[in-house]
Amino acid sequence: MREVVVIGGGIVGLAVAWELRQRGVGVTVLEKEDHWAAHQTGHNSNVVHAGLYYKPGSFKARMSVAGNRSIVDFAKEHGVGVEVCGKLVVATSESELPALAVLAERAEANGVPAKVVSAAEAREYEPEVACVSALRVESTGIIDFPGICAALVRLLEESGADLRLSTPSLGIRPGATGGVEIATGREVLRADALVNCAGLHSDRVARLAGVTPRARIVPFRGEYYELRPERRHLVRGLIYPVPDASLPFLGVHLTRMLDGSVHAGPNAVLALRREGYRWGDVSVKDLAEVARYSGAWNLAKKYAYPIGLDEVRRSFSKRRFAASLAKLVPAVGPDDIVRHGSGVRAQALLPDGSMVDDFLIETAPNQVHVLNAPSPAATSALEIGKHVADEVSQSATSR
């Protein structure tokens, strides 16, 4: 039986490991933290995406549409909380109608069940929403992604996988007789192949393995508020704005969670360390790495002013954050929201300053590196697992 080491214990790494185990491959999963789903998976919006926004034919489009079905089926099979509630993407002005029409066309091209509805029809779903028209997307849902990870861990343990927490990967080199060797500080593991699902550190792990990735990870923090319990009635499901095609992120939105709470956000600001969940989380090493990277400076030229500055202002101002939400639901005011938490998105950035728009997976002999897997990666995790397992097989047959 072949042996594969998977680096990273988030939902993508665990899904890859489970797919490999189902194919009869021996698996060891290495996670540097002391618990699973410690970073992106444990700090995201828990939305099951429909595949609405992505370029037809792209990895994201294909994997999110298929993943929408497979992750929901997996959750139901293994007793993980999930609800397919649908969402509204709302045009709040006539100027947004052309972009809404483009989204509707993209939904049709990707096979996403969606329909354009009038303002009156939108208010049948969300009585407090403000819009001139909206796109109703039926297959969007909410889910417990950490719960999915817990189920995957149980399955992996039962199948005999070797799962190791608090085990960083400190060195990677080709094996003397083939395969790869991974130094953990306690021992050197030997395997036939390596899969890198290290998320926020995926580019560093690739370089550790002797691979020069064509993109660099730059961390962006997304900060969330939530509605006070007595104001949760203002939102029944999920309400999103029409995204501005000139901007790299979707914009703040409102999401009712499985427990009935309503989360609002996220904004998008540069994180000051790769695991920087607060403004006070600062890493000189991480900042210096960003400062030395041409892609970061080229991105800043495009977005630092006024867009980036506005995001920073919104980070420090509850009034500004509430005003963004009020464009969608006018009844929301500053007194209706409280700080909830934040997540950090591992965004791959090219030297010209453009954000990698699709999932990015690079291979080397006996190695597969998942180098860009932000949203909708959690939705697509089981499908990414299948693709990466195929790549592992390819890396074996191409030697």
PDB file of C-alpha atoms in Angstrom, residues 21-145:
ATOM      1  CA  ARG A  21      -8.078   6.307   2.497  1.00  0.00           C
ATOM      2  CA  GLN A  22     -11.151   5.309   0.501  1.00  0.00           C
ATOM      3  CA  ARG A  23      -8.784   4.448  -2.354  1.00  0.00           C
ATOM      4  CA  GLY A  24      -6.723   2.195  -0.107  1.00  0.00           C
ATOM      5  CA  VAL A  25      -3.828   4.605   0.400  1.00  0.00           C
ATOM      6  CA  GLY A  26      -2.040   4.808   3.765  1.00  0.00           C
ATOM      7  CA  VAL A  27      -2.308   8.337   5.145  1.00  0.00           C
ATOM      8  CA  THR A  28      -0.593  10.417   7.810  1.00  0.00           C
ATOM      9  CA  VAL A  29      -2.001  13.894   8.490  1.00  0.00           C
ATOM     10  CA  LEU A  30       0.267  16.484  10.111  1.00  0.00           C
ATOM     11  CA  GLU A  31      -1.302  19.547  11.777  1.00  0.00           C
ATOM     12  CA  LYS A  32       0.868  22.091  13.568  1.00  0.00           C
ATOM     13  CA  GLU A  33      -1.925  23.270  15.886  1.00  0.00           C
ATOM     14  CA  ASP A  34      -3.331  21.284  18.824  1.00  0.00           C
ATOM     15  CA  HIS A  35      -6.787  20.912  17.257  1.00  0.00           C
ATOM     16  CA  TRP A  36      -8.323  20.383  13.826  1.00  0.00           C
ATOM     17  CA  ALA A  37      -9.859  23.167  11.685  1.00  0.00           C
ATOM     18  CA  ALA A  38      -7.873  25.739  13.646  1.00  0.00           C
ATOM     19  CA  HIS A  39      -7.707  28.535  11.087  1.00  0.00           C
ATOM     20  CA  GLN A  40      -9.663  29.165   7.879  1.00  0.00           C
ATOM     21  CA  THR A  41     -12.121  26.293   8.376  1.00  0.00           C
ATOM     22  CA  GLY A  42     -12.849  27.269  11.963  1.00  0.00           C
ATOM     23  CA  HIS A  43     -13.259  30.980  11.238  1.00  0.00           C
ATOM     24  CA  ASN A  44     -15.395  31.140   8.111  1.00  0.00           C
ATOM     25  CA  SER A  45     -19.039  32.003   7.479  1.00  0.00           C
ATOM     26  CA  ASN A  46     -20.248  28.362   7.365  1.00  0.00           C
ATOM     27  CA  VAL A  47     -22.037  29.011   4.068  1.00  0.00           C
ATOM     28  CA  VAL A  48     -22.518  26.237   1.526  1.00  0.00           C
ATOM     29  CA  HIS A  49     -21.947  28.154  -1.691  1.00  0.00           C
ATOM     30  CA  ALA A  50     -23.944  27.451  -4.825  1.00  0.00           C
ATOM     31  CA  GLY A  51     -21.263  28.202  -7.437  1.00  0.00           C
ATOM     32  CA  LEU A  52     -22.901  31.400  -8.581  1.00  0.00           C
ATOM     33  CA  TYR A  53     -19.990  33.813  -8.933  1.00  0.00           C
ATOM     34  CA  TYR A  54     -17.311  31.817 -10.682  1.00  0.00           C
ATOM     35  CA  LYS A  55     -16.185  31.762 -14.295  1.00  0.00           C
ATOM     36  CA  PRO A  56     -17.932  28.922 -16.151  1.00  0.00           C
ATOM     37  CA  GLY A  57     -15.611  25.962 -16.590  1.00  0.00           C
ATOM     38  CA  SER A  58     -13.234  27.047 -13.815  1.00  0.00           C
ATOM     39  CA  PHE A  59     -12.227  24.781 -10.944  1.00  0.00           C
ATOM     40  CA  LYS A  60     -14.274  26.925  -8.592  1.00  0.00           C
ATOM     41  CA  ALA A  61     -17.400  26.732 -10.728  1.00  0.00           C
ATOM     42  CA  ARG A  62     -17.246  22.981 -11.279  1.00  0.00           C
ATOM     43  CA  MET A  63     -16.134  22.023  -7.798  1.00  0.00           C
ATOM     44  CA  SER A  64     -18.493  24.321  -5.907  1.00  0.00           C
ATOM     45  CA  VAL A  65     -21.567  23.168  -7.840  1.00  0.00           C
ATOM     46  CA  ALA A  66     -20.634  19.516  -7.306  1.00  0.00           C
ATOM     47  CA  GLY A  67     -19.413  20.249  -3.786  1.00  0.00           C
ATOM     48  CA  ASN A  68     -22.679  21.927  -2.869  1.00  0.00           C
ATOM     49  CA  ARG A  69     -24.382  18.558  -3.329  1.00  0.00           C
ATOM     50  CA  SER A  70     -21.648  16.321  -1.913  1.00  0.00           C
ATOM     51  CA  ILE A  71     -21.011  18.323   1.269  1.00  0.00           C
ATOM     52  CA  VAL A  72     -24.737  18.539   2.056  1.00  0.00           C
ATOM     53  CA  ASP A  73     -25.150  14.791   1.474  1.00  0.00           C
ATOM     54  CA  PHE A  74     -22.109  14.087   3.667  1.00  0.00           C
ATOM     55  CA  ALA A  75     -23.482  16.275   6.462  1.00  0.00           C
ATOM     56  CA  LYS A  76     -26.855  14.548   6.397  1.00  0.00           C
ATOM     57  CA  GLU A  77     -25.265  11.099   6.331  1.00  0.00           C
ATOM     58  CA  HIS A  78     -23.029  11.820   9.313  1.00  0.00           C
ATOM     59  CA  GLY A  79     -25.366  13.874  11.472  1.00  0.00           C
ATOM     60  CA  VAL A  80     -23.730  17.259  10.932  1.00  0.00           C
ATOM     61  CA  GLY A  81     -25.910  20.370  11.072  1.00  0.00           C
ATOM     62  CA  VAL A  82     -26.924  21.678   7.640  1.00  0.00           C
ATOM     63  CA  GLU A  83     -29.825  23.632   6.148  1.00  0.00           C
ATOM     64  CA  VAL A  84     -30.356  24.449   2.481  1.00  0.00           C
ATOM     65  CA  CYS A  85     -32.158  27.755   2.935  1.00  0.00           C
ATOM     66  CA  GLY A  86     -31.322  29.667  -0.258  1.00  0.00           C
ATOM     67  CA  LYS A  87     -30.183  33.283  -0.459  1.00  0.00           C
ATOM     68  CA  LEU A  88     -30.959  36.611  -2.064  1.00  0.00           C
ATOM     69  CA  VAL A  89     -28.434  38.659  -4.010  1.00  0.00           C
ATOM     70  CA  VAL A  90     -29.980  42.108  -4.049  1.00  0.00           C
ATOM     71  CA  ALA A  91     -29.582  45.056  -6.387  1.00  0.00           C
ATOM     72  CA  THR A  92     -30.145  48.147  -4.261  1.00  0.00           C
ATOM     73  CA  SER A  93     -30.129  50.577  -7.203  1.00  0.00           C
ATOM     74  CA  GLU A  94     -30.911  50.600 -10.915  1.00  0.00           C
ATOM     75  CA  SER A  95     -27.183  50.891 -11.660  1.00  0.00           C
ATOM     76  CA  GLU A  96     -26.643  47.380 -10.254  1.00  0.00           C
ATOM     77  CA  LEU A  97     -29.182  45.691 -12.516  1.00  0.00           C
ATOM     78  CA  PRO A  98     -26.731  44.934 -15.369  1.00  0.00           C
ATOM     79  CA  ALA A  99     -24.373  43.206 -12.920  1.00  0.00           C
ATOM     80  CA  LEU A 100     -27.319  41.256 -11.470  1.00  0.00           C
ATOM     81  CA  ALA A 101     -28.217  40.112 -15.000  1.00  0.00           C
ATOM     82  CA  VAL A 102     -24.637  38.934 -15.539  1.00  0.00           C
ATOM     83  CA  LEU A 103     -24.873  36.920 -12.302  1.00  0.00           C
ATOM     84  CA  ALA A 104     -28.109  35.335 -13.505  1.00  0.00           C
ATOM     85  CA  GLU A 105     -26.429  34.361 -16.777  1.00  0.00           C
ATOM     86  CA  ARG A 106     -23.448  32.916 -14.903  1.00  0.00           C
ATOM     87  CA  ALA A 107     -25.770  30.940 -12.632  1.00  0.00           C
ATOM     88  CA  GLU A 108     -27.435  29.403 -15.681  1.00  0.00           C
ATOM     89  CA  ALA A 109     -24.082  28.608 -17.299  1.00  0.00           C
ATOM     90  CA  ASN A 110     -22.864  26.907 -14.113  1.00  0.00           C
ATOM     91  CA  GLY A 111     -26.059  24.935 -13.553  1.00  0.00           C
ATOM     92  CA  VAL A 112     -27.002  26.839 -10.396  1.00  0.00           C
ATOM     93  CA  PRO A 113     -30.749  26.962  -9.632  1.00  0.00           C
ATOM     94  CA  ALA A 114     -31.516  30.688  -9.521  1.00  0.00           C
ATOM     95  CA  LYS A 115     -34.119  33.153 -10.754  1.00  0.00           C
ATOM     96  CA  VAL A 116     -34.476  36.928 -10.929  1.00  0.00           C
ATOM     97  CA  VAL A 117     -37.285  38.219  -8.704  1.00  0.00           C
ATOM     98  CA  SER A 118     -38.927  41.610  -8.286  1.00  0.00           C
ATOM     99  CA  ALA A 119     -38.548  43.782  -5.206  1.00  0.00           C
ATOM    100  CA  ALA A 120     -41.971  42.669  -3.983  1.00  0.00           C
ATOM    101  CA  GLU A 121     -41.058  39.005  -4.495  1.00  0.00           C
ATOM    102  CA  ALA A 122     -37.755  39.528  -2.689  1.00  0.00           C
ATOM    103  CA  ARG A 123     -39.645  40.894   0.312  1.00  0.00           C
ATOM    104  CA  GLU A 124     -41.667  37.677   0.466  1.00  0.00           C
ATOM    105  CA  TYR A 125     -38.361  35.989   1.363  1.00  0.00           C
ATOM    106  CA  GLU A 126     -36.895  38.879   3.370  1.00  0.00           C
ATOM    107  CA  PRO A 127     -39.517  41.404   4.508  1.00  0.00           C
ATOM    108  CA  GLU A 128     -36.943  43.979   5.668  1.00  0.00           C
ATOM    109  CA  VAL A 129     -34.736  43.944   2.563  1.00  0.00           C
ATOM    110  CA  ALA A 130     -34.266  47.001   0.345  1.00  0.00           C
ATOM    111  CA  CYS A 131     -33.820  46.357  -3.369  1.00  0.00           C
ATOM    112  CA  VAL A 132     -35.075  47.112  -6.860  1.00  0.00           C
ATOM    113  CA  SER A 133     -34.596  43.481  -7.924  1.00  0.00           C
ATOM    114  CA  ALA A 134     -32.848  40.373  -6.656  1.00  0.00           C
ATOM    115  CA  LEU A 135     -31.534  36.972  -7.635  1.00  0.00           C
ATOM    116  CA  ARG A 136     -32.983  34.109  -5.619  1.00  0.00           C
ATOM    117  CA  VAL A 137     -30.461  31.269  -5.351  1.00  0.00           C
ATOM    118  CA  GLU A 138     -32.093  28.104  -4.052  1.00  0.00           C
ATOM    119  CA  SER A 139     -29.117  25.814  -3.376  1.00  0.00           C
ATOM    120  CA  THR A 140     -27.138  28.041  -1.000  1.00  0.00           C
ATOM    121  CA  GLY A 141     -27.124  26.733   2.557  1.00  0.00           C
ATOM    122  CA  ILE A 142     -25.558  26.967   5.993  1.00  0.00           C
ATOM    123  CA  ILE A 143     -23.549  24.202   7.604  1.00  0.00           C
ATOM    124  CA  ASP A 144     -21.292  23.341  10.526  1.00  0.00           C
ATOM    125  CA  PHE A 145     -17.897  23.086   8.787  1.00  0.00           C
TER     126      PHE A 145
END
